[in-house]
PDB file of C-alpha atoms and ligand atoms in Angstrom:
ATOM      1  CA  MET Y   1      40.267 -28.834   5.680  1.00  0.00           C
ATOM      2  CA  ILE Y   2      38.203 -32.586   5.710  1.00  0.00           C
ATOM      3  CA  VAL Y   3      37.719 -33.781   2.421  1.00  0.00           C
ATOM      4  CA  GLY Y   4      34.723 -35.451   1.095  1.00  0.00           C
ATOM      5  CA  PHE Y   5      32.860 -35.070   4.038  1.00  0.00           C
ATOM      6  CA  ASN Y   6      28.931 -35.010   3.820  1.00  0.00           C
ATOM      7  CA  PHE Y   7      28.580 -31.427   5.874  1.00  0.00           C
ATOM      8  CA  LYS Y   8      24.857 -30.947   7.618  1.00  0.00           C
ATOM      9  CA  LYS Y   9      23.569 -28.517   7.233  1.00  0.00           C
ATOM     10  CA  LYS Y  10      20.797 -29.459  10.307  1.00  0.00           C
ATOM     11  CA  PHE Y  11      23.718 -30.246  12.192  1.00  0.00           C
ATOM     12  CA  GLY Y  12      25.190 -26.792  12.004  1.00  0.00           C
ATOM     13  CA  GLN Y  13      28.446 -27.752  10.837  1.00  0.00           C
ATOM     14  CA  ASN Y  14      30.536 -24.751   9.478  1.00  0.00           C
ATOM     15  CA  PHE Y  15      34.131 -25.706  10.676  1.00  0.00           C
ATOM     16  CA  LEU Y  16      37.162 -23.765  11.133  1.00  0.00           C
ATOM     17  CA  SER Y  17      40.538 -24.282   9.550  1.00  0.00           C
ATOM     18  CA  ASP Y  18      42.525 -20.780  10.091  1.00  0.00           C
ATOM     19  CA  LYS Y  19      45.291 -21.843  13.032  1.00  0.00           C
ATOM     20  CA  ASN Y  20      45.424 -18.467  13.732  1.00  0.00           C
ATOM     21  CA  LEU Y  21      42.176 -17.474  13.832  1.00  0.00           C
ATOM     22  CA  LEU Y  22      41.971 -20.791  16.073  1.00  0.00           C
ATOM     23  CA  THR Y  23      44.674 -19.410  18.085  1.00  0.00           C
ATOM     24  CA  SER Y  24      43.258 -16.429  19.242  1.00  0.00           C
ATOM     25  CA  ILE Y  25      39.588 -18.074  20.248  1.00  0.00           C
ATOM     26  CA  ALA Y  26      41.854 -19.944  22.667  1.00  0.00           C
ATOM     27  CA  ASN Y  27      43.728 -16.469  22.920  1.00  0.00           C
ATOM     28  CA  ASP Y  28      40.165 -15.323  24.133  1.00  0.00           C
ATOM     29  CA  ALA Y  29      39.025 -17.859  26.398  1.00  0.00           C
ATOM     30  CA  GLN Y  30      42.795 -17.723  28.339  1.00  0.00           C
ATOM     31  CA  ILE Y  31      43.729 -21.279  27.820  1.00  0.00           C
ATOM     32  CA  THR Y  32      46.424 -22.011  29.541  1.00  0.00           C
ATOM     33  CA  ALA Y  33      48.565 -25.523  30.361  1.00  0.00           C
ATOM     34  CA  ASP Y  34      46.355 -25.760  33.881  1.00  0.00           C
ATOM     35  CA  SER Y  35      43.137 -24.819  32.343  1.00  0.00           C
ATOM     36  CA  GLN Y  36      40.857 -27.729  31.438  1.00  0.00           C
ATOM     37  CA  ALA Y  37      38.322 -27.103  28.670  1.00  0.00           C
ATOM     38  CA  LEU Y  38      35.178 -28.539  27.310  1.00  0.00           C
ATOM     39  CA  GLU Y  39      34.059 -28.255  23.677  1.00  0.00           C
ATOM     40  CA  ILE Y  40      31.006 -27.926  22.238  1.00  0.00           C
ATOM     41  CA  GLY Y  41      30.340 -29.732  19.247  1.00  0.00           C
ATOM     42  CA  ALA Y  42      34.446 -30.714  17.757  1.00  0.00           C
ATOM     43  CA  GLY Y  43      33.196 -31.231  13.529  1.00  0.00           C
ATOM     44  CA  ALA Y  44      35.938 -32.785  12.221  1.00  0.00           C
ATOM     45  CA  GLY Y  45      38.802 -31.209  15.497  1.00  0.00           C
ATOM     46  CA  ALA Y  46      40.275 -28.131  14.366  1.00  0.00           C
ATOM     47  CA  LEU Y  47      39.389 -25.983  18.088  1.00  0.00           C
ATOM     48  CA  THR Y  48      39.598 -29.451  20.012  1.00  0.00           C
ATOM     49  CA  GLU Y  49      43.373 -29.822  18.465  1.00  0.00           C
ATOM     50  CA  VAL Y  50      44.807 -25.899  19.116  1.00  0.00           C
ATOM     51  CA  LEU Y  51      43.207 -26.321  22.768  1.00  0.00           C
ATOM     52  CA  ALA Y  52      44.402 -30.340  23.541  1.00  0.00           C
ATOM     53  CA  GLU Y  53      47.648 -28.574  22.664  1.00  0.00           C
ATOM     54  CA  ASN Y  54      47.558 -26.194  25.249  1.00  0.00           C
ATOM     55  CA  ALA Y  55      45.293 -27.491  27.984  1.00  0.00           C
ATOM     56  CA  LYS Y  56      45.813 -30.237  30.715  1.00  0.00           C
ATOM     57  CA  LYS Y  57      42.718 -31.344  30.138  1.00  0.00           C
ATOM     58  CA  VAL Y  58      40.037 -31.366  26.977  1.00  0.00           C
ATOM     59  CA  VAL Y  59      36.417 -32.777  25.991  1.00  0.00           C
ATOM     60  CA  SER Y  60      34.331 -32.532  23.538  1.00  0.00           C
ATOM     61  CA  VAL Y  61      31.083 -33.297  23.018  1.00  0.00           C
ATOM     62  CA  GLU Y  62      30.386 -34.176  19.754  1.00  0.00           C
ATOM     63  CA  ILE Y  63      26.241 -34.684  17.895  1.00  0.00           C
ATOM     64  CA  ASP Y  64      27.583 -36.495  14.697  1.00  0.00           C
ATOM     65  CA  ARG Y  65      29.423 -40.013  14.346  1.00  0.00           C
ATOM     66  CA  ASP Y  66      30.206 -39.662  10.758  1.00  0.00           C
ATOM     67  CA  LEU Y  67      33.142 -37.489  12.439  1.00  0.00           C
ATOM     68  CA  LYS Y  68      34.685 -40.378  14.897  1.00  0.00           C
ATOM     69  CA  PRO Y  69      37.456 -41.859  12.148  1.00  0.00           C
ATOM     70  CA  TYR Y  70      38.831 -37.878  12.273  1.00  0.00           C
ATOM     71  CA  LEU Y  71      38.100 -37.427  15.791  1.00  0.00           C
ATOM     72  CA  ASP Y  72      39.557 -41.016  17.114  1.00  0.00           C
ATOM     73  CA  LEU Y  73      42.828 -40.041  14.714  1.00  0.00           C
ATOM     74  CA  LEU Y  74      42.863 -36.717  17.444  1.00  0.00           C
ATOM     75  CA  CYS Y  75      42.948 -38.420  20.585  1.00  0.00           C
ATOM     76  CA  ASP Y  76      45.067 -41.188  19.081  1.00  0.00           C
ATOM     77  CA  LYS Y  77      47.679 -38.180  19.401  1.00  0.00           C
ATOM     78  CA  TYR Y  78      46.494 -36.139  22.497  1.00  0.00           C
ATOM     79  CA  LYS Y  79      46.436 -37.951  25.828  1.00  0.00           C
ATOM     80  CA  ASN Y  80      44.696 -35.062  27.775  1.00  0.00           C
ATOM     81  CA  LEU Y  81      41.408 -35.195  25.067  1.00  0.00           C
ATOM     82  CA  ASN Y  82      38.117 -36.706  25.942  1.00  0.00           C
ATOM     83  CA  ILE Y  83      35.453 -37.317  22.784  1.00  0.00           C
ATOM     84  CA  ILE Y  84      31.779 -37.978  24.261  1.00  0.00           C
ATOM     85  CA  PHE Y  85      28.908 -38.473  21.328  1.00  0.00           C
ATOM     86  CA  GLY Y  86      25.324 -37.095  21.861  1.00  0.00           C
ATOM     87  CA  ASP Y  87      23.698 -34.633  21.727  1.00  0.00           C
ATOM     88  CA  PHE Y  88      24.951 -31.923  24.185  1.00  0.00           C
ATOM     89  CA  LEU Y  89      21.340 -30.760  24.882  1.00  0.00           C
ATOM     90  CA  LYS Y  90      20.684 -34.385  26.520  1.00  0.00           C
ATOM     91  CA  LEU Y  91      23.211 -35.821  27.964  1.00  0.00           C
ATOM     92  CA  ASP Y  92      23.888 -36.188  31.122  1.00  0.00           C
ATOM     93  CA  LYS Y  93      25.664 -33.317  33.219  1.00  0.00           C
ATOM     94  CA  GLU Y  94      27.597 -35.887  35.140  1.00  0.00           C
ATOM     95  CA  THR Y  95      28.555 -38.038  32.280  1.00  0.00           C
ATOM     96  CA  ILE Y  96      30.119 -34.509  30.537  1.00  0.00           C
ATOM     97  CA  GLU Y  97      31.672 -33.093  34.047  1.00  0.00           C
ATOM     98  CA  GLN Y  98      32.904 -36.477  35.322  1.00  0.00           C
ATOM     99  CA  ASN Y  99      35.863 -36.027  32.764  1.00  0.00           C
ATOM    100  CA  PHE Y 100      36.888 -32.749  34.800  1.00  0.00           C
ATOM    101  CA  ASP Y 101      38.486 -32.108  38.236  1.00  0.00           C
ATOM    102  CA  GLY Y 102      36.685 -28.826  39.721  1.00  0.00           C
ATOM    103  CA  LYS Y 103      35.839 -25.533  37.263  1.00  0.00           C
ATOM    104  CA  TYR Y 104      36.503 -25.796  33.190  1.00  0.00           C
ATOM    105  CA  LYS Y 105      36.375 -23.052  30.607  1.00  0.00           C
ATOM    106  CA  VAL Y 106      33.517 -23.664  28.389  1.00  0.00           C
ATOM    107  CA  VAL Y 107      35.234 -23.265  24.591  1.00  0.00           C
ATOM    108  CA  ALA Y 108      33.104 -23.532  20.912  1.00  0.00           C
ATOM    109  CA  ASN Y 109      32.397 -22.712  17.579  1.00  0.00           C
ATOM    110  CA  LEU Y 110      28.268 -23.480  18.753  1.00  0.00           C
ATOM    111  CA  PRO Y 111      25.840 -25.099  16.098  1.00  0.00           C
ATOM    112  CA  TYR Y 112      23.581 -21.822  15.376  1.00  0.00           C
ATOM    113  CA  TYR Y 113      20.282 -23.045  15.298  1.00  0.00           C
ATOM    114  CA  ILE Y 114      21.032 -24.320  19.683  1.00  0.00           C
ATOM    115  CA  THR Y 115      23.555 -21.328  20.316  1.00  0.00           C
ATOM    116  CA  THR Y 116      20.327 -19.838  23.073  1.00  0.00           C
ATOM    117  CA  PRO Y 117      19.779 -22.931  24.061  1.00  0.00           C
ATOM    118  CA  ILE Y 118      23.201 -24.459  24.774  1.00  0.00           C
ATOM    119  CA  ILE Y 119      24.296 -21.007  26.713  1.00  0.00           C
ATOM    120  CA  PHE Y 120      21.213 -21.239  28.678  1.00  0.00           C
ATOM    121  CA  ARG Y 121      21.641 -24.920  30.057  1.00  0.00           C
ATOM    122  CA  LEU Y 122      24.815 -24.234  30.903  1.00  0.00           C
ATOM    123  CA  LEU Y 123      23.994 -21.241  32.934  1.00  0.00           C
ATOM    124  CA  ASP Y 124      20.235 -22.687  34.157  1.00  0.00           C
ATOM    125  CA  GLU Y 125      21.837 -26.060  35.637  1.00  0.00           C
ATOM    126  CA  HIS Y 126      24.718 -24.038  36.879  1.00  0.00           C
ATOM    127  CA  PHE Y 127      27.393 -26.182  34.872  1.00  0.00           C
ATOM    128  CA  ASN Y 128      30.463 -25.650  36.693  1.00  0.00           C
ATOM    129  CA  ALA Y 129      32.102 -23.176  33.695  1.00  0.00           C
ATOM    130  CA  GLU Y 130      33.751 -20.161  35.173  1.00  0.00           C
ATOM    131  CA  SER Y 131      33.439 -18.667  31.438  1.00  0.00           C
ATOM    132  CA  LEU Y 132      32.002 -19.100  28.084  1.00  0.00           C
ATOM    133  CA  THR Y 133      34.362 -18.619  24.873  1.00  0.00           C
ATOM    134  CA  LEU Y 134      31.841 -18.787  22.003  1.00  0.00           C
ATOM    135  CA  MET Y 135      31.792 -18.434  17.951  1.00  0.00           C
ATOM    136  CA  VAL Y 136      27.931 -16.649  17.459  1.00  0.00           C
ATOM    137  CA  GLN Y 137      26.107 -15.172  14.897  1.00  0.00           C
ATOM    138  CA  LYS Y 138      26.897 -11.521  15.067  1.00  0.00           C
ATOM    139  CA  GLU Y 139      23.977  -9.983  15.717  1.00  0.00           C
ATOM    140  CA  VAL Y 140      23.155 -12.892  18.135  1.00  0.00           C
ATOM    141  CA  ALA Y 141      26.696 -11.942  20.079  1.00  0.00           C
ATOM    142  CA  GLU Y 142      25.581  -8.093  19.674  1.00  0.00           C
ATOM    143  CA  ARG Y 143      21.670  -8.715  21.039  1.00  0.00           C
ATOM    144  CA  PHE Y 144      23.671 -10.780  24.259  1.00  0.00           C
ATOM    145  CA  CYS Y 145      25.860  -7.344  25.068  1.00  0.00           C
ATOM    146  CA  ALA Y 146      23.401  -4.724  23.700  1.00  0.00           C
ATOM    147  CA  THR Y 147      23.186  -1.846  26.764  1.00  0.00           C
ATOM    148  CA  VAL Y 148      20.041  -0.803  27.988  1.00  0.00           C
ATOM    149  CA  GLY Y 149      17.806   1.814  25.064  1.00  0.00           C
ATOM    150  CA  THR Y 150      19.737   0.070  22.425  1.00  0.00           C
ATOM    151  CA  SER Y 151      17.807  -1.342  19.697  1.00  0.00           C
ATOM    152  CA  ASP Y 152      18.973  -4.713  20.092  1.00  0.00           C
ATOM    153  CA  TYR Y 153      18.577  -4.501  24.009  1.00  0.00           C
ATOM    154  CA  GLY Y 154      16.103  -7.393  24.527  1.00  0.00           C
ATOM    155  CA  ALA Y 155      15.114  -9.856  27.022  1.00  0.00           C
ATOM    156  CA  VAL Y 156      18.296 -12.052  26.358  1.00  0.00           C
ATOM    157  CA  SER Y 157      20.274  -9.522  27.350  1.00  0.00           C
ATOM    158  CA  VAL Y 158      19.180  -8.894  30.500  1.00  0.00           C
ATOM    159  CA  ILE Y 159      18.675 -12.163  31.626  1.00  0.00           C
ATOM    160  CA  LEU Y 160      22.347 -12.693  30.592  1.00  0.00           C
ATOM    161  CA  GLN Y 161      23.785  -9.648  32.028  1.00  0.00           C
ATOM    162  CA  SER Y 162      22.104 -10.077  35.074  1.00  0.00           C
ATOM    163  CA  GLN Y 163      24.215 -13.480  35.464  1.00  0.00           C
ATOM    164  CA  ALA Y 164      27.286 -12.763  33.976  1.00  0.00           C
ATOM    165  CA  ASP Y 165      29.539 -10.323  32.278  1.00  0.00           C
ATOM    166  CA  LEU Y 166      29.955 -10.020  28.677  1.00  0.00           C
ATOM    167  CA  LYS Y 167      32.079  -8.978  25.845  1.00  0.00           C
ATOM    168  CA  ILE Y 168      32.745  -8.987  22.198  1.00  0.00           C
ATOM    169  CA  THR Y 169      36.515  -9.884  21.558  1.00  0.00           C
ATOM    170  CA  ARG Y 170      36.353 -10.458  17.744  1.00  0.00           C
ATOM    171  CA  ILE Y 171      34.418  -9.812  14.482  1.00  0.00           C
ATOM    172  CA  VAL Y 172      34.869 -12.666  12.277  1.00  0.00           C
ATOM    173  CA  ASP Y 173      34.420 -12.699   8.595  1.00  0.00           C
ATOM    174  CA  LYS Y 174      32.031 -15.522   6.992  1.00  0.00           C
ATOM    175  CA  SER Y 175      35.184 -16.464   4.461  1.00  0.00           C
ATOM    176  CA  LEU Y 176      36.585 -18.453   7.537  1.00  0.00           C
ATOM    177  CA  PHE Y 177      34.016 -20.906   7.467  1.00  0.00           C
ATOM    178  CA  TYR Y 178      33.651 -23.857   5.590  1.00  0.00           C
ATOM    179  CA  PRO Y 179      30.593 -24.431   4.336  1.00  0.00           C
ATOM    180  CA  ARG Y 180      30.564 -20.741   4.176  1.00  0.00           C
ATOM    181  CA  PRO Y 181      27.036 -19.426   6.077  1.00  0.00           C
ATOM    182  CA  ASN Y 182      25.318 -16.483   4.999  1.00  0.00           C
ATOM    183  CA  VAL Y 183      26.099 -14.090   7.682  1.00  0.00           C
ATOM    184  CA  ASP Y 184      29.298 -12.841   9.745  1.00  0.00           C
ATOM    185  CA  SER Y 185      30.677 -14.112  13.141  1.00  0.00           C
ATOM    186  CA  ALA Y 186      31.779 -12.990  16.451  1.00  0.00           C
ATOM    187  CA  VAL Y 187      33.672 -14.548  19.344  1.00  0.00           C
ATOM    188  CA  ILE Y 188      31.389 -13.467  22.803  1.00  0.00           C
ATOM    189  CA  ASN Y 189      33.062 -13.993  26.569  1.00  0.00           C
ATOM    190  CA  ILE Y 190      31.088 -14.505  29.269  1.00  0.00           C
ATOM    191  CA  THR Y 191      32.766 -14.242  32.559  1.00  0.00           C
ATOM    192  CA  ILE Y 192      29.820 -16.201  34.799  1.00  0.00           C
ATOM    193  CA  ASN Y 193      28.880 -15.144  38.061  1.00  0.00           C
ATOM    194  CA  HIS Y 194      25.227 -16.288  39.524  1.00  0.00           C
ATOM    195  CA  ASP Y 195      26.295 -13.687  42.295  1.00  0.00           C
ATOM    196  CA  LYS Y 196      26.260 -10.426  40.702  1.00  0.00           C
ATOM    197  CA  PHE Y 197      23.038  -8.900  41.467  1.00  0.00           C
ATOM    198  CA  LYS Y 198      20.677 -10.806  44.453  1.00  0.00           C
ATOM    199  CA  ILE Y 199      17.697 -12.424  42.447  1.00  0.00           C
ATOM    200  CA  ASP Y 200      15.533 -13.848  44.941  1.00  0.00           C
ATOM    201  CA  ASP Y 201      13.360 -15.929  42.456  1.00  0.00           C
ATOM    202  CA  ARG Y 202      14.948 -15.676  38.957  1.00  0.00           C
ATOM    203  CA  GLU Y 203      12.270 -17.381  37.471  1.00  0.00           C
ATOM    204  CA  ALA Y 204       9.724 -15.271  38.113  1.00  0.00           C
ATOM    205  CA  PHE Y 205      12.437 -11.899  37.040  1.00  0.00           C
ATOM    206  CA  ALA Y 206      12.609 -13.105  33.831  1.00  0.00           C
ATOM    207  CA  LYS Y 207       8.475 -14.003  33.550  1.00  0.00           C
ATOM    208  CA  VAL Y 208       8.312 -10.435  34.175  1.00  0.00           C
ATOM    209  CA  VAL Y 209      11.692  -9.468  31.856  1.00  0.00           C
ATOM    210  CA  LYS Y 210      10.457 -11.980  28.598  1.00  0.00           C
ATOM    211  CA  ALA Y 211       6.380 -10.366  29.616  1.00  0.00           C
ATOM    212  CA  SER Y 212       8.525  -6.698  29.484  1.00  0.00           C
ATOM    213  CA  PHE Y 213      10.042  -7.280  25.731  1.00  0.00           C
ATOM    214  CA  GLY Y 214       7.052  -9.071  24.299  1.00  0.00           C
ATOM    215  CA  TYR Y 215       5.118  -6.045  22.637  1.00  0.00           C
ATOM    216  CA  ARG Y 216       7.609  -3.528  21.226  1.00  0.00           C
ATOM    217  CA  ARG Y 217       5.968  -1.622  20.171  1.00  0.00           C
ATOM    218  CA  LYS Y 218       3.766  -0.862  23.792  1.00  0.00           C
ATOM    219  CA  THR Y 219       4.413   0.217  26.755  1.00  0.00           C
ATOM    220  CA  LEU Y 220       5.617  -1.157  29.731  1.00  0.00           C
ATOM    221  CA  ILE Y 221       2.527  -0.959  31.222  1.00  0.00           C
ATOM    222  CA  ASN Y 222       0.626  -2.435  28.205  1.00  0.00           C
ATOM    223  CA  SER Y 223       3.488  -4.907  27.546  1.00  0.00           C
ATOM    224  CA  LEU Y 224       3.089  -6.228  31.700  1.00  0.00           C
ATOM    225  CA  GLN Y 225      -0.581  -6.204  31.695  1.00  0.00           C
ATOM    226  CA  LEU Y 226      -0.627  -8.328  28.294  1.00  0.00           C
ATOM    227  CA  GLY Y 227       2.635 -10.277  29.148  1.00  0.00           C
ATOM    228  CA  LEU Y 228       1.247 -11.738  32.423  1.00  0.00           C
ATOM    229  CA  GLY Y 229      -2.485 -11.198  32.386  1.00  0.00           C
ATOM    230  CA  ILE Y 230      -3.036  -9.025  35.440  1.00  0.00           C
ATOM    231  CA  ASP Y 231      -4.949  -5.346  35.680  1.00  0.00           C
ATOM    232  CA  LYS Y 232      -3.870  -2.591  34.224  1.00  0.00           C
ATOM    233  CA  ALA Y 233      -4.155  -0.394  37.372  1.00  0.00           C
ATOM    234  CA  LEU Y 234      -1.870  -3.024  39.082  1.00  0.00           C
ATOM    235  CA  ALA Y 235       0.732  -2.928  35.875  1.00  0.00           C
ATOM    236  CA  GLU Y 236       0.330   1.075  36.236  1.00  0.00           C
ATOM    237  CA  SER Y 237       1.156   1.053  40.315  1.00  0.00           C
ATOM    238  CA  ALA Y 238       3.585  -0.922  39.640  1.00  0.00           C
ATOM    239  CA  VAL Y 239       5.130   1.587  37.234  1.00  0.00           C
ATOM    240  CA  LYS Y 240       4.824   4.404  39.748  1.00  0.00           C
ATOM    241  CA  GLU Y 241       6.578   2.742  42.413  1.00  0.00           C
ATOM    242  CA  LEU Y 242       9.893   2.112  39.874  1.00  0.00           C
ATOM    243  CA  ASN Y 243       9.554   5.449  39.803  1.00  0.00           C
ATOM    244  CA  LYS Y 244       9.735   5.895  35.865  1.00  0.00           C
ATOM    245  CA  PRO Y 245       7.300   7.461  33.866  1.00  0.00           C
ATOM    246  CA  LEU Y 246       4.096   5.962  32.634  1.00  0.00           C
ATOM    247  CA  ASP Y 247       4.786   6.036  29.119  1.00  0.00           C
ATOM    248  CA  ILE Y 248       8.149   3.975  29.387  1.00  0.00           C
ATOM    249  CA  ARG Y 249       9.034   1.227  27.585  1.00  0.00           C
ATOM    250  CA  GLY Y 250      10.916  -2.177  28.257  1.00  0.00           C
ATOM    251  CA  GLU Y 251      14.298  -1.172  26.979  1.00  0.00           C
ATOM    252  CA  ARG Y 252      14.366   2.106  28.791  1.00  0.00           C
ATOM    253  CA  LEU Y 253      14.891  -0.259  32.068  1.00  0.00           C
ATOM    254  CA  SER Y 254      18.354  -1.545  33.371  1.00  0.00           C
ATOM    255  CA  VAL Y 255      19.008  -4.938  35.201  1.00  0.00           C
ATOM    256  CA  GLU Y 256      18.355  -3.331  38.536  1.00  0.00           C
ATOM    257  CA  ASP Y 257      14.792  -1.997  37.010  1.00  0.00           C
ATOM    258  CA  TYR Y 258      13.882  -5.008  35.926  1.00  0.00           C
ATOM    259  CA  ILE Y 259      15.234  -6.910  39.930  1.00  0.00           C
ATOM    260  CA  GLU Y 260      12.960  -3.961  41.459  1.00  0.00           C
ATOM    261  CA  LEU Y 261      10.039  -4.497  39.398  1.00  0.00           C
ATOM    262  CA  THR Y 262       9.916  -8.269  39.991  1.00  0.00           C
ATOM    263  CA  LYS Y 263       9.733  -7.180  43.882  1.00  0.00           C
ATOM    264  CA  ILE Y 264       7.215  -4.652  43.545  1.00  0.00           C
ATOM    265  CA  LEU Y 265       5.010  -6.780  41.248  1.00  0.00           C
ATOM    266  CA  SER Y 266       5.849 -10.047  43.930  1.00  0.00           C
ATOM    267  CA  LYS Y 267       4.516  -7.936  47.145  1.00  0.00           C
ATOM    268  CA  SER Y 268       1.477  -6.458  45.327  1.00  0.00           C
ATOM    269  CA  GLY Y 269       0.275 -10.133  44.813  1.00  0.00           C
ATOM    270  CA  CYS Y 270       0.894 -10.672  41.593  1.00  0.00           C
ATOM    271  CA  THR Y 271       0.999 -14.333  40.437  1.00  0.00           C
ATOM    272  CA  LEU Y 272       5.089 -14.736  38.524  1.00  0.00           C
TER     273      LEU Y 272
HETATM  274  N1  SAM E   1      34.518 -27.065  16.580  1.00  0.00           N
HETATM  275  C1  SAM E   1      34.244 -27.142  15.067  1.00  0.00           C
HETATM  276  C2  SAM E   1      34.970 -25.982  14.685  1.00  0.00           C
HETATM  277  O1  SAM E   1      35.247 -25.354  14.575  1.00  0.00           O
HETATM  278  O2  SAM E   1      35.464 -26.521  13.127  1.00  0.00           O
HETATM  279  C3  SAM E   1      32.839 -27.132  14.363  1.00  0.00           C
HETATM  280  C4  SAM E   1      31.995 -26.494  15.083  1.00  0.00           C
HETATM  281  S1  SAM E   1      30.277 -26.724  13.928  1.00  0.00           S
HETATM  282  C5  SAM E   1      29.848 -24.653  13.839  1.00  0.00           C
HETATM  283  C6  SAM E   1      29.449 -27.541  15.044  1.00  0.00           C
HETATM  284  C7  SAM E   1      29.313 -28.255  15.413  1.00  0.00           C
HETATM  285  O3  SAM E   1      28.565 -29.148  16.653  1.00  0.00           O
HETATM  286  C8  SAM E   1      28.911 -28.793  14.259  1.00  0.00           C
HETATM  287  O4  SAM E   1      30.697 -30.170  14.079  1.00  0.00           O
HETATM  288  C9  SAM E   1      27.850 -30.528  14.685  1.00  0.00           C
HETATM  289  O5  SAM E   1      27.759 -31.689  14.158  1.00  0.00           O
HETATM  290  C10 SAM E   1      28.080 -29.904  16.029  1.00  0.00           C
HETATM  291  N2  SAM E   1      26.965 -29.729  16.855  1.00  0.00           N
HETATM  292  C11 SAM E   1      25.661 -29.581  16.418  1.00  0.00           C
HETATM  293  N3  SAM E   1      24.328 -29.834  17.165  1.00  0.00           N
HETATM  294  C12 SAM E   1      25.391 -30.367  18.428  1.00  0.00           C
HETATM  295  C13 SAM E   1      24.525 -30.911  19.246  1.00  0.00           C
HETATM  296  N4  SAM E   1      23.373 -31.310  20.308  1.00  0.00           N
HETATM  297  N5  SAM E   1      25.323 -31.212  20.470  1.00  0.00           N
HETATM  298  C14 SAM E   1      26.789 -31.796  20.199  1.00  0.00           C
HETATM  299  N6  SAM E   1      27.510 -31.699  18.971  1.00  0.00           N
HETATM  300  C15 SAM E   1      26.786 -30.773  18.027  1.00  0.00           C
END
């Protein structure tokens, strides 16, 4: 553990040091001698070092320049390691990807305040990543993986599961982080597959999904009416055409149902 470092809450700095856990994360990501890995948030380099020991190439992005002395030591030790200082959400995709030769795996103990923006940047901008193995808050991981009809199932579950296969690989106790966060965490493995379903207009799909979950206690018809600003009659006829009961709620619809619902609404003249 690094001594005398001033941990910054605003950057979500909860560091790991347990070597068994770090090795397990690299194993969950299936890092082998010919893998290339992108880490987001190097911290003091605990996970970075395990990745550098096991992968062919490692690039790690870190926002906090105060960590440079620790990371410089690591760069001296591992010639297959590059550290880029900057905000992952603002860095040019090319600045990151020019360091790799083809596909790579994202492996990270994410700063929790920006978990969702990081994941959606990687997916929406079609980063050349084949999989994401990420430490996130346990409840967030459960929401991402939630199945249809459960209380955790929401817009983010549908949108992620429409373009990736997700599974929780381990639950991690908060006592394994320093400083210790308030909640437990989980490692989630996300295998990206943009072609998992044929979705013609992803933006329209996301709009329909978000509207459907926007008013949790309302029926799907009411949520669509309010969320999309459409006539009740139009929402009703779309749900009928989908062959669902008129009192159904958004959490009862599968990814396939949402794809179909988006098509029905688009062709009925609804601007999405
Ligand atoms: N990988 C280290 C570990 O496991 O011990 C640190 C993980 S810590 C949860 C998250 C790290 O992400 C911190 O070092 C933090 O400074 C960094 N970070 C926060 N926001 C960032 C951003 N926008 N871009 C890049 N790194 C960021």
